[in-house]
């Protein structure tokens, strides 16, 4: 598709570049304003929101990549809103709200606000602002009830008019306020979204006033075509072929069975077909992914390899065709619960796609990440006032090793650029105490280039509390690629004040696996602990330079035992130096045992 | 100031005699928030986060001859031991034994001949050979090169 030449002329490069930057700038302004004006820590501290602008046909023009998982999902929300009310009915000052997973939404906490932007009576485009609202009702704090019906996850809003002529729909607002555990955030966060949208409106109108609406529209068409061209060129660099991979979620929380993501990438010159045939059917528990969420995960997972520097807009979607089986947990329909889709499920989609790409472009492949968000929601009662607080955090893990370097430590999965809740803010606001947030030794997948490390987060609850976590990789860790090893499994636990360990999710010392997607009650004084995992390793760990293993040992990244067993490097613990003879023996023994090492080394080079 | 519940502040002008002008401060804040973010609402309570005051006046005891003025951070009663030690410092490619001075112990009127290193709490001043420094009444180093 090439629409640049609809009126037979193209913008000069300077005007093009100014307009392209303007579209990005508008989104940056929206995000600054939303973050600074917001009332809830999830928005102002953890940055769980996204803002974007669209052309008059609701194609994505520019965005802030706060949460990539929001981005491609947001235009489905906007389209659903406009479709419901009809293009002709739109007026300046209309703002629609929607969170319906089956009509362009993802999970109920992601509230999406869509505003048409007019210029001299014509629709210039749309501004869309999405934020994760702390609590919109449901059977447990944050909607994390882990039930089997969407009704248990909160208030479901089909497209509704939140503002008319810039005036709030008070009836609707009162319903929302009456259906949340955190009413104190609602009006303030809503005002912050309004602020973001009005800034976008003012900026877009200013740009149209300066350059004229026809020039701005031409610029909109050309930035989309520009990104499309760069994306198609990038696809041409991937060898034609069919690439296939599988990853699993540990559980849907209801059954103990793993849930399968199966993906086949068909690369054909300048286009890719992404087919999820073979993935599991809808599951009972709350990890089903609606179409908008699955599409989003595909787009941003591929974006890492398809001209990541190209402006992030709908032009990058055009060469990608997505095929979703009608009955699939990745194509959720009413009333399948979806609360875990944005974090747990989208990250598994990414892991499967990256694994498939490791066959297609081994020289550029990246081993999967910890593929989680480890998003937990906790309601805790202040022992003095009796007041109930709801908070969330998302302890990150590591990214996978690459052909060039080790994976990043403790970095959010590609699904979101969210930040941790800072301990200082958390302790001020909530009756909790942050005990630790540090690197977890031996949590990375060993490799010639190992994965990045996972972390340990420990929080003491000062009052009785209930906690629920969306997590996975608790049976086995992150898969390695190109001969790299898997990482250690994740574990969620409660440590009682008298020192007892109670594994909430993952494998306990007796070897038994505990289903993590079940809420847990904690007593005052209990310590809640999440051990996250690292990224998968890349390449045979027996080929890692011994000096780098020693460095990792000195940094506390690997223990002596892991250095010896996983890397074949024997370190003298008192001097911190390599025992060269013992190392040579250990590695020779390994080479003998595994004839494959040489072949993998060749593949890795 | 910010609305109770927010985490970021907007600078709000505050008139003289704040005690009798809270309504004016409140109105100023709503206006500042509106200008910064395009929205404001009387429905939310404003809160002070920090207050700043600018004061102008004449400082007493000012003058080069005033040996009583004590520079900020000076140690009480410590007037003698201003040299902490010495080490080799490279000036113009040559290593020279150089005295190390404790800036906190310097008193107005003290003259230091280069080469010297004067160590402050978070920085240091290097005096090249043939230059000199004089501590003035406010504790400033006046350097002659």
XYZ file of C-alpha atoms in Angstrom:
750
model
C 0.000 0.000 0.000
C 1.409 3.362 -0.908
C -0.647 6.414 -0.139
C 1.989 9.137 -0.270
C 1.147 10.179 -3.742
C -2.586 10.588 -3.375
C -2.352 14.213 -4.368
C 0.691 13.740 -6.533
C 3.224 15.663 -4.467
C 5.516 14.982 -1.562
C 6.674 17.136 1.305
C 10.165 18.532 1.258
C 12.431 16.629 3.685
C 12.588 19.457 6.210
C 8.812 19.812 6.557
C 8.515 16.031 6.701
C 11.047 15.818 9.516
C 9.508 18.701 11.438
C 6.065 17.096 11.249
C 7.406 13.659 12.154
C 9.120 15.091 15.220
C 5.995 17.079 16.080
C 3.924 13.904 16.208
C 6.425 12.391 18.641
C 6.602 15.591 20.636
C 2.832 15.708 21.110
C 2.896 12.243 22.642
C 5.823 13.170 24.875
C 3.882 16.159 26.170
C 0.844 13.977 26.831
C 2.903 11.576 28.905
C 4.653 14.277 30.909
C 1.353 15.868 31.772
C -0.384 12.594 32.606
C 2.432 11.476 34.889
C 2.744 14.782 36.693
C -0.957 15.421 37.137
C -1.889 11.856 38.160
C -3.000 10.833 41.638
C -2.084 7.125 41.742
C 1.437 5.701 42.201
C 0.897 3.179 39.396
C 0.734 6.128 37.018
C 3.046 8.732 38.539
C 5.698 6.375 39.910
C 5.452 3.137 37.950
C 4.595 4.764 34.620
C 2.022 2.136 33.644
C 0.360 4.199 30.925
C 0.703 5.093 27.269
C -0.321 7.968 25.051
C -0.672 8.078 21.306
C -2.068 10.107 18.433
C -3.825 8.814 15.339
C -4.776 10.132 11.941
C -8.387 10.667 10.915
C -8.604 6.995 9.921
C -7.403 5.909 13.366
C -4.008 4.714 12.208
C -1.258 5.116 14.826
C 0.937 8.137 14.062
C 3.065 8.525 17.140
C 3.275 7.164 20.651
C 5.240 7.176 23.838
C 6.548 3.705 24.438
C 5.791 3.594 28.131
C 4.002 0.299 27.696
C 4.539 -1.311 24.310
C 1.793 -3.791 25.166
C -0.658 -0.895 25.170
C 0.324 0.555 21.866
C -1.171 -1.602 19.181
C -4.074 -2.422 21.456
C -5.087 1.204 21.800
C -6.230 1.727 18.238
C -8.617 -1.192 18.587
C -10.111 0.593 21.618
C -10.336 3.865 19.734
C -11.840 2.191 16.676
C -14.434 0.429 18.812
C -15.423 3.737 20.423
C -15.729 5.592 17.129
C -17.568 2.696 15.503
C -20.107 2.583 18.297
C -20.947 6.273 18.299
C -20.487 6.803 14.575
C -18.026 9.096 12.896
C -20.758 11.635 12.109
C -21.747 12.046 15.752
C -18.287 13.124 16.942
C -18.020 16.655 18.365
C -15.181 18.680 19.864
C -14.898 17.920 23.568
C -16.087 14.316 23.262
C -14.007 11.839 25.223
C -14.945 8.181 25.150
C -13.914 5.616 27.720
C -13.595 1.892 27.175
C -11.988 -1.054 28.924
C -13.966 -3.928 27.366
C -11.441 -6.682 26.548
C -13.657 -8.084 23.813
C -14.140 -4.774 22.042
C -10.613 -3.456 21.660
C -9.514 -3.565 25.308
C -7.088 -5.893 27.052
C -7.704 -6.263 30.767
C -10.243 -4.232 32.690
C -7.708 -2.108 34.577
C -6.462 -0.541 31.364
C -8.822 2.381 30.901
C -8.619 3.911 27.453
C -9.769 7.441 26.676
C -10.279 8.517 23.074
C -10.768 12.096 21.926
C -11.382 13.366 18.391
C -9.316 16.423 17.548
C -10.972 18.958 15.276
C -9.461 21.698 13.205
C -11.754 24.263 11.587
C -14.673 21.838 11.695
C -12.814 18.817 10.272
C -11.480 15.838 12.177
C -7.715 16.206 12.160
C -7.031 13.039 14.108
C -7.470 11.413 17.497
C -5.667 11.537 20.800
C -5.776 8.425 22.965
C -4.608 8.064 26.541
C -4.504 4.753 28.367
C -3.642 4.198 32.009
C -3.636 1.213 34.292
C -6.086 2.114 37.036
C -5.235 0.574 40.375
C -8.604 -0.979 41.003
C -11.836 -1.022 39.030
C -13.588 -3.531 41.244
C -13.877 -7.291 40.932
C -13.421 -10.156 43.333
C -9.943 -9.190 44.569
C -7.765 -6.108 44.772
C -6.633 -4.917 41.366
C -9.086 -7.278 39.678
C -6.732 -10.179 40.319
C -9.425 -12.540 41.502
C -8.171 -15.472 39.379
C -11.727 -16.572 38.798
C -13.263 -18.029 35.674
C -15.488 -15.150 34.530
C -14.727 -11.591 33.437
C -17.345 -10.298 35.867
C -15.000 -11.247 38.713
C -12.288 -8.927 37.408
C -14.077 -5.629 37.731
C -16.362 -3.141 36.093
C -16.531 -3.702 32.331
C -17.109 -0.591 30.271
C -18.200 -0.803 26.646
C -17.605 2.428 24.674
C -19.186 5.210 26.765
C -19.159 8.987 26.580
C -17.013 10.119 29.528
C -16.973 13.780 28.494
C -19.304 15.770 26.285
C -18.250 19.268 25.277
C -15.364 18.875 27.775
C -17.836 18.316 30.637
C -17.626 15.086 32.563
C -20.517 12.623 32.473
C -21.229 12.682 36.174
C -23.589 9.680 36.192
C -20.905 7.473 34.669
C -18.219 8.862 36.959
C -20.319 8.063 40.023
C -20.735 4.466 38.871
C -16.966 4.077 38.466
C -16.207 5.680 41.837
C -18.757 3.393 43.491
C -17.096 0.272 42.051
C -13.502 0.585 43.153
C -11.422 -0.115 46.233
C -9.441 3.071 45.579
C -11.981 5.868 45.032
C -9.393 8.464 46.032
C -7.522 7.950 42.748
C -10.402 8.007 40.285
C -11.219 11.671 39.833
C -7.610 12.801 39.965
C -6.412 10.238 37.441
C -9.364 11.040 35.199
C -8.435 14.721 35.345
C -4.853 13.776 34.427
C -6.051 11.856 31.354
C -8.211 14.845 30.405
C -5.134 17.048 30.730
C -3.087 14.763 28.457
C -5.814 14.715 25.813
C -6.344 18.470 25.885
C -2.616 19.080 25.515
C -2.603 16.823 22.455
C -5.609 18.658 21.058
C -3.957 22.043 21.549
C -0.637 20.912 20.075
C -2.173 19.235 17.024
C -4.324 22.284 16.357
C -1.267 24.497 16.683
C 0.611 22.371 14.140
C -2.359 22.442 11.731
C -2.666 26.194 12.195
C 0.964 26.658 11.308
C 1.342 24.284 8.364
C -2.246 23.937 7.120
C -4.405 20.861 7.429
C -3.517 19.485 3.980
C 0.213 19.599 4.721
C -0.299 17.949 8.096
C -2.394 15.185 6.515
C 0.260 14.692 3.861
C 2.838 14.448 6.656
C 0.701 11.852 8.422
C 0.546 9.730 5.274
C 4.250 10.039 4.615
C 5.439 9.058 8.115
C 3.358 5.893 7.891
C 4.782 5.064 4.460
C 8.298 5.828 5.661
C 8.042 3.362 8.535
C 6.406 0.802 6.269
C 9.316 1.066 3.822
C 11.937 0.646 6.548
C 10.042 -2.289 8.044
C 9.735 -4.063 4.694
C 13.452 -3.542 4.033
C 14.220 -5.103 7.416
C 12.029 -8.125 6.646
C 13.929 -8.639 3.380
C 17.074 -9.173 5.465
C 15.521 -12.224 7.135
C 15.906 -15.369 5.020
C 12.624 -16.536 3.530
C 11.320 -19.565 5.348
C 9.074 -20.952 8.032
C 10.205 -20.682 11.639
C 8.483 -22.295 14.546
C 8.651 -22.148 18.337
C 6.700 -22.956 21.462
C 6.654 -21.506 24.959
C 4.443 -22.152 27.939
C 2.723 -20.366 30.756
C 3.004 -22.480 33.905
C -0.703 -22.459 34.649
C -3.927 -20.538 34.188
C -4.408 -20.666 37.958
C -7.354 -23.047 37.766
C -5.756 -26.148 36.306
C -2.163 -27.135 37.057
C -1.485 -27.818 33.372
C 0.951 -25.620 31.428
C -0.641 -23.486 28.715
C 0.927 -23.535 25.256
C 1.842 -20.683 22.912
C 2.749 -22.022 19.509
C 3.866 -19.669 16.795
C 4.894 -20.098 13.191
C 6.550 -17.230 11.369
C 6.381 -17.365 7.593
C 8.813 -14.876 6.102
C 8.095 -14.142 2.459
C 10.272 -11.388 0.945
C 8.924 -8.198 2.551
C 6.090 -9.617 4.630
C 5.644 -11.890 7.626
C 2.697 -14.079 8.507
C 2.440 -14.838 12.223
C 0.280 -17.868 12.812
C -0.784 -19.108 16.260
C -2.262 -22.396 15.048
C -1.418 -25.082 17.605
C -1.754 -22.803 20.620
C -4.064 -23.979 23.372
C -7.786 -23.366 23.345
C -9.315 -20.814 25.739
C -8.460 -21.590 29.354
C -10.680 -21.267 32.393
C -8.385 -18.926 34.353
C -7.545 -15.254 33.914
C -4.674 -15.366 31.444
C -6.643 -15.391 28.167
C -5.487 -12.736 25.744
C -8.030 -10.829 23.676
C -7.210 -10.072 20.063
C -6.037 -6.508 20.701
C -3.518 -7.713 23.290
C -2.188 -10.539 21.116
C -1.754 -8.187 18.145
C 0.099 -5.724 20.344
C 2.454 -8.424 21.601
C 3.232 -9.538 18.048
C 3.933 -6.031 16.811
C 6.302 -4.989 19.554
C 8.057 -8.374 19.708
C 8.926 -8.084 16.018
C 9.740 -4.379 16.221
C 12.975 -5.262 18.066
C 14.270 -6.898 14.899
C 12.468 -4.881 12.212
C 14.005 -1.451 12.047
C 13.604 -0.551 15.726
C 14.706 3.019 14.967
C 11.908 3.668 12.497
C 9.172 5.917 13.913
C 6.778 3.667 15.848
C 3.553 3.949 13.911
C 0.984 1.901 12.023
C 3.322 1.675 9.022
C 5.157 -1.071 10.888
C 1.918 -3.077 11.177
C 1.214 -3.212 7.425
C 3.703 -5.911 6.381
C 2.632 -8.201 9.236
C -0.347 -10.522 8.911
C -1.592 -12.190 12.087
C -3.608 -15.402 11.998
C -5.471 -16.279 15.166
C -7.468 -19.478 15.500
C -11.091 -18.693 16.322
C -11.033 -20.724 19.530
C -7.773 -19.880 21.204
C -6.592 -18.551 24.551
C -4.869 -15.901 22.426
C -8.207 -14.778 20.936
C -10.321 -14.430 24.084
C -14.091 -14.009 23.813
C -16.706 -13.224 26.427
C -16.732 -14.311 29.219
C -13.122 -15.549 29.391
C -11.209 -13.727 32.148
C -8.186 -11.752 30.908
C -6.538 -10.032 33.877
C -3.115 -11.622 33.250
C -3.014 -11.039 29.495
C -0.930 -7.883 29.394
C 1.917 -9.240 31.471
C 1.944 -13.003 31.724
C 0.560 -13.848 28.307
C 2.097 -11.154 26.116
C 5.555 -11.961 27.467
C 5.144 -15.634 26.508
C 4.145 -14.563 22.999
C 7.359 -12.527 22.801
C 9.454 -15.432 24.088
C 8.002 -17.774 21.456
C 8.542 -15.252 18.657
C 12.130 -14.534 19.745
C 12.873 -18.258 19.915
C 11.522 -18.687 16.388
C 13.671 -15.765 15.212
C 16.767 -17.351 16.756
C 16.515 -19.954 13.981
C 15.914 -17.318 11.324
C 18.652 -14.840 12.249
C 21.028 -16.627 14.673
C 23.631 -13.884 14.338
C 21.165 -11.329 15.731
C 19.032 -13.519 17.976
C 18.448 -12.705 21.598
C 17.591 -15.439 24.086
C 14.176 -14.956 25.731
C 13.767 -12.785 28.791
C 12.329 -13.872 32.143
C 9.115 -13.247 30.205
C 7.041 -11.914 33.011
C 6.124 -8.773 34.767
C 5.703 -10.493 38.144
C 2.937 -8.013 38.708
C 1.522 -8.442 42.171
C -1.334 -6.690 43.881
C -1.479 -6.459 47.620
C -4.135 -5.126 49.917
C -2.792 -4.462 53.381
C -4.523 -3.213 56.482
C -2.859 -0.501 58.545
C -2.671 -2.036 62.045
C -3.132 1.377 63.696
C -5.918 2.988 61.682
C -7.563 -0.139 60.292
C -7.491 1.502 56.867
C -7.032 -0.785 53.847
C -4.427 0.073 51.220
C -3.921 -1.392 47.765
C -0.528 -1.327 46.081
C 1.303 -3.122 43.300
C 4.860 -3.726 42.273
C 6.612 -5.622 39.506
C 10.031 -7.074 40.384
C 11.833 -7.593 37.092
C 14.142 -10.361 35.984
C 16.879 -10.642 33.385
C 17.005 -10.504 29.606
C 18.570 -13.152 27.426
C 22.166 -13.334 26.308
C 22.941 -12.152 22.784
C 25.657 -13.055 20.261
C 27.523 -9.924 21.368
C 27.078 -9.584 25.106
C 25.445 -10.795 28.292
C 21.775 -10.064 28.862
C 20.637 -7.077 30.898
C 20.125 -7.548 34.627
C 16.748 -6.883 36.224
C 15.020 -5.124 33.360
C 11.339 -5.070 32.596
C 10.220 -7.444 29.846
C 9.636 -5.708 26.485
C 5.922 -5.530 27.288
C 6.377 -2.435 29.424
C 8.867 0.241 30.343
C 7.320 0.424 33.769
C 9.432 1.342 36.758
C 9.516 -0.347 40.131
C 7.528 1.202 42.876
C 10.237 3.044 44.767
C 10.722 1.810 48.314
C 10.756 5.371 49.620
C 7.350 6.203 48.146
C 5.905 2.824 49.086
C 6.930 3.029 52.741
C 5.519 6.536 53.006
C 2.164 5.577 51.545
C 1.576 2.022 52.757
C 2.061 0.040 56.004
C 4.912 -2.044 54.613
C 8.701 -2.185 54.864
C 10.987 -2.897 51.916
C 13.660 -5.327 53.161
C 15.580 -6.103 49.980
C 15.711 -5.591 46.271
C 18.949 -7.037 45.033
C 20.510 -9.296 42.427
C 19.880 -13.018 42.761
C 23.060 -15.049 42.283
C 22.930 -17.970 39.827
C 19.565 -16.839 38.486
C 20.766 -16.257 34.916
C 20.872 -18.896 32.203
C 24.518 -19.902 31.748
C 25.956 -19.279 28.329
C 28.946 -18.149 26.362
C 27.074 -14.918 26.821
C 24.893 -15.539 29.831
C 21.472 -14.110 30.563
C 21.066 -11.044 32.747
C 20.360 -11.703 36.401
C 17.046 -11.821 38.167
C 16.342 -10.217 41.495
C 15.091 -10.777 45.012
C 12.368 -8.510 46.352
C 11.359 -8.833 49.991
C 8.669 -6.783 51.713
C 7.464 -7.091 55.278
C 3.746 -6.504 55.739
C 3.086 -4.469 58.872
C -0.583 -5.451 58.848
C -2.599 -8.422 57.690
C -2.721 -8.544 53.923
C -3.809 -10.412 50.837
C -1.514 -10.736 47.874
C -1.942 -12.106 44.389
C 0.730 -12.352 41.723
C 0.718 -12.955 37.994
C 3.794 -14.998 37.365
C 5.151 -17.966 35.503
C 8.545 -19.634 34.847
C 8.080 -21.197 38.280
C 8.523 -24.784 37.047
C 11.555 -24.204 34.853
C 13.384 -21.007 34.039
C 13.934 -19.075 30.831
C 15.034 -21.156 27.847
C 18.506 -20.574 26.433
C 19.300 -20.530 22.719
C 22.225 -21.614 20.514
C 23.474 -24.008 23.210
C 22.869 -21.621 26.124
C 21.358 -23.000 29.315
C 17.986 -22.359 30.910
C 17.835 -20.055 33.914
C 16.739 -20.935 37.453
C 12.989 -21.074 38.131
C 11.181 -18.191 39.804
C 9.758 -18.578 43.300
C 7.237 -16.648 45.343
C 7.236 -17.235 49.077
C 6.085 -16.112 52.475
C 8.531 -16.074 55.374
C 6.748 -15.977 58.699
C 8.050 -13.874 61.563
C 9.303 -17.049 63.293
C 11.336 -18.059 60.250
C 9.080 -20.576 58.517
C 9.232 -20.748 54.697
C 5.911 -21.143 52.936
C 6.205 -21.345 49.146
C 3.267 -19.570 47.509
C 4.286 -20.219 43.931
C 6.978 -22.449 42.498
C 9.004 -25.330 43.816
C 9.413 -25.776 47.560
C 12.474 -27.440 49.124
C 10.611 -30.774 49.185
C 10.374 -30.639 45.375
C 6.656 -29.996 45.210
C 5.347 -27.338 42.775
C 2.804 -24.847 44.117
C 0.433 -23.074 41.738
C 1.326 -19.364 41.948
C -1.916 -17.978 40.548
C -3.868 -18.334 43.758
C -4.330 -15.465 46.160
C -2.569 -15.694 49.513
C -3.328 -14.262 52.943
C -0.394 -12.972 54.967
C -0.196 -12.057 58.649
C 1.304 -8.901 60.105
C 5.082 -9.396 60.253
C 5.195 -11.862 57.374
C 7.791 -11.211 54.715
C 6.646 -11.539 51.111
C 9.473 -12.571 48.815
C 9.749 -12.868 45.046
C 12.818 -14.506 43.510
C 12.760 -13.615 39.841
C 14.688 -15.414 37.177
C 17.280 -14.236 34.732
C 17.339 -14.411 30.960
C 18.251 -17.482 28.937
C 21.884 -18.091 28.047
C 23.272 -17.699 24.543
C 25.901 -20.168 23.315
C 27.705 -22.979 25.116
C 28.725 -21.874 28.635
C 31.816 -24.113 28.447
C 33.135 -21.672 25.844
C 32.819 -18.595 28.047
C 36.221 -17.053 28.700
C 37.258 -18.219 32.203
C 38.256 -14.659 33.138
C 34.649 -13.515 32.600
C 33.420 -16.309 34.855
C 35.851 -15.183 37.558
C 34.595 -11.636 37.155
C 31.036 -12.892 37.617
C 32.109 -14.781 40.723
C 33.791 -11.685 42.181
C 30.647 -9.660 41.429
C 28.525 -12.239 43.211
C 26.653 -13.073 39.982
C 27.629 -16.744 40.074
C 28.646 -18.924 42.969
C 31.708 -21.178 43.054
C 29.469 -24.171 42.465
C 27.854 -22.660 39.389
C 31.241 -21.562 38.017
C 32.433 -25.155 38.351
C 29.316 -27.044 37.287
C 27.799 -24.748 34.655
C 30.944 -23.200 33.195
C 33.657 -25.756 34.008
C 35.715 -23.013 35.653
C 37.391 -23.963 38.922
C 38.101 -20.936 41.100
C 40.230 -20.838 44.217
C 37.848 -19.223 46.659
C 40.512 -17.680 48.906
C 42.467 -15.907 46.165
C 39.635 -15.525 43.630
C 41.932 -16.794 40.893
C 41.468 -19.572 38.363
C 42.832 -23.037 38.976
C 43.934 -23.481 35.363
C 44.685 -27.180 35.487
C 41.448 -28.084 37.182
C 39.556 -25.850 34.755
C 41.177 -27.498 31.744
C 40.333 -30.930 33.154
C 36.721 -29.940 33.838
C 36.248 -28.500 30.371
C 37.986 -31.419 28.661
C 35.701 -33.774 30.518
C 32.724 -31.754 29.356
C 33.941 -31.726 25.746
C 34.316 -35.455 25.911
C 30.838 -35.883 27.356
C 29.194 -33.576 24.878
C 30.415 -33.940 21.342
C 27.982 -31.269 20.374
C 30.032 -28.465 21.916
C 32.251 -28.015 18.874
C 29.305 -27.811 16.525
C 27.586 -25.272 18.749
C 30.770 -23.241 18.962
C 30.870 -23.075 15.197
C 27.233 -22.037 15.079
C 27.857 -19.431 17.743
C 30.752 -17.763 15.984
C 2.296 22.969 45.790
C 0.217 20.062 44.564
C -3.161 18.480 45.064
C -3.266 16.040 47.966
C -2.450 12.665 46.395
C -0.228 13.924 43.582
C 3.509 13.355 43.489
C 4.699 16.319 41.414
C 4.480 19.981 42.349
C 3.873 23.229 40.489
C 5.608 26.444 41.514
C 3.010 28.720 43.037
C 3.576 32.410 43.730
C 2.886 33.331 47.332
C 2.206 36.921 48.412
C 3.715 38.630 51.466
C 2.001 37.856 54.770
C 0.870 34.352 53.792
C -1.022 33.945 57.063
C -3.794 36.259 55.963
C -3.704 35.326 52.281
C -4.448 31.585 52.138
C -7.400 32.085 49.797
C -5.138 33.969 47.436
C -2.516 31.188 47.613
C -5.212 28.628 46.880
C -6.370 30.591 43.839
C -2.771 31.049 42.686
C -2.197 27.300 42.910
C -5.290 26.389 40.877
C -4.195 28.946 38.295
C -0.612 27.624 38.213
C -1.872 24.048 37.816
C -4.198 25.137 35.009
C -1.356 26.930 33.229
C 1.008 23.956 33.616
C -1.346 21.084 32.794
C -4.453 22.644 31.270
C -6.690 21.365 34.073
C -7.537 22.355 37.631
C -10.372 21.581 39.978
C -11.646 23.050 43.209
C -12.766 19.539 44.070
C -9.244 18.589 45.186
C -7.467 19.986 48.235
C -4.179 21.799 47.590
C -1.170 21.061 49.762
C 2.126 22.789 50.471
C 5.185 20.659 49.833
C 7.882 23.222 50.472
C 7.945 26.940 51.112
C 10.689 29.221 49.906
C 11.427 32.761 51.044
C 13.693 35.298 49.382
C 15.075 37.886 51.817
C 17.214 40.901 51.017
C 19.272 42.816 53.601
C 22.667 44.133 54.638
C 25.035 41.671 56.352
C 26.683 43.181 59.444
C 30.423 42.925 60.058
C 31.398 43.015 56.406
C 34.948 44.128 55.650
C 38.446 42.818 54.850
C 39.833 43.743 58.255
C 37.206 41.833 60.238
C 39.066 38.876 61.718
C 36.086 37.817 63.831
C 34.002 36.595 60.866
C 34.171 32.813 60.819
C 33.700 31.018 57.519
C 30.900 28.487 57.367
C 32.040 25.020 58.285
C 35.052 26.164 60.328
C 35.958 23.923 63.205
C 35.558 25.562 66.566
C 38.849 26.409 68.242
C 40.931 24.913 65.458
C 43.193 27.654 64.197
C 46.664 26.157 64.133
C 46.642 22.877 62.293
C 45.829 24.003 58.757
C 48.396 21.775 57.007
C 47.167 18.190 56.821
C 50.220 16.741 55.163
C 52.041 16.805 51.885
C 52.368 14.771 48.712
C 53.861 14.900 45.282
C 51.759 16.843 42.799
C 52.597 17.225 39.147
C 52.689 20.840 37.936
C 53.728 21.453 34.339
C 55.025 17.893 34.090
C 57.210 18.126 37.186
C 56.514 16.348 40.487
C 56.805 18.817 43.386
C 56.390 18.167 47.124
C 53.235 20.100 47.891
C 51.525 21.002 51.155
C 47.893 19.951 51.673
C 45.720 22.508 53.495
C 42.467 21.865 55.294
C 40.096 24.540 53.949
C 37.759 24.220 56.934
C 40.552 25.285 59.276
C 41.528 28.410 57.352
C 40.797 31.765 58.983
C 40.390 35.163 57.333
C 43.709 36.824 56.700
C 45.623 33.594 56.178
C 47.991 33.748 53.209
C 49.078 30.596 51.372
C 51.955 30.389 48.906
C 51.830 27.951 45.992
C 52.456 25.229 45.305
C 49.629 24.072 47.547
C 46.479 21.954 47.491
C 43.595 23.273 49.570
C 41.144 20.498 50.329
C 37.495 21.428 50.744
C 34.781 19.037 51.824
C 33.658 18.238 48.267
C 36.400 19.688 46.065
C 39.915 21.013 46.128
C 41.778 24.116 44.993
C 45.175 23.690 43.336
C 47.587 26.592 43.742
C 50.335 26.475 41.142
C 53.931 27.384 42.081
C 54.467 31.157 42.203
C 50.793 31.850 42.835
C 49.310 32.709 46.224
C 45.952 32.792 47.939
C 44.472 35.014 50.623
C 41.441 34.087 52.718
C 39.090 37.068 52.822
C 36.601 38.054 55.512
C 33.836 35.824 54.127
C 36.121 32.823 53.810
C 36.591 33.215 50.039
C 39.969 32.400 48.536
C 41.374 35.347 46.630
C 44.040 33.923 44.315
C 46.875 35.894 42.718
C 48.610 34.265 39.777
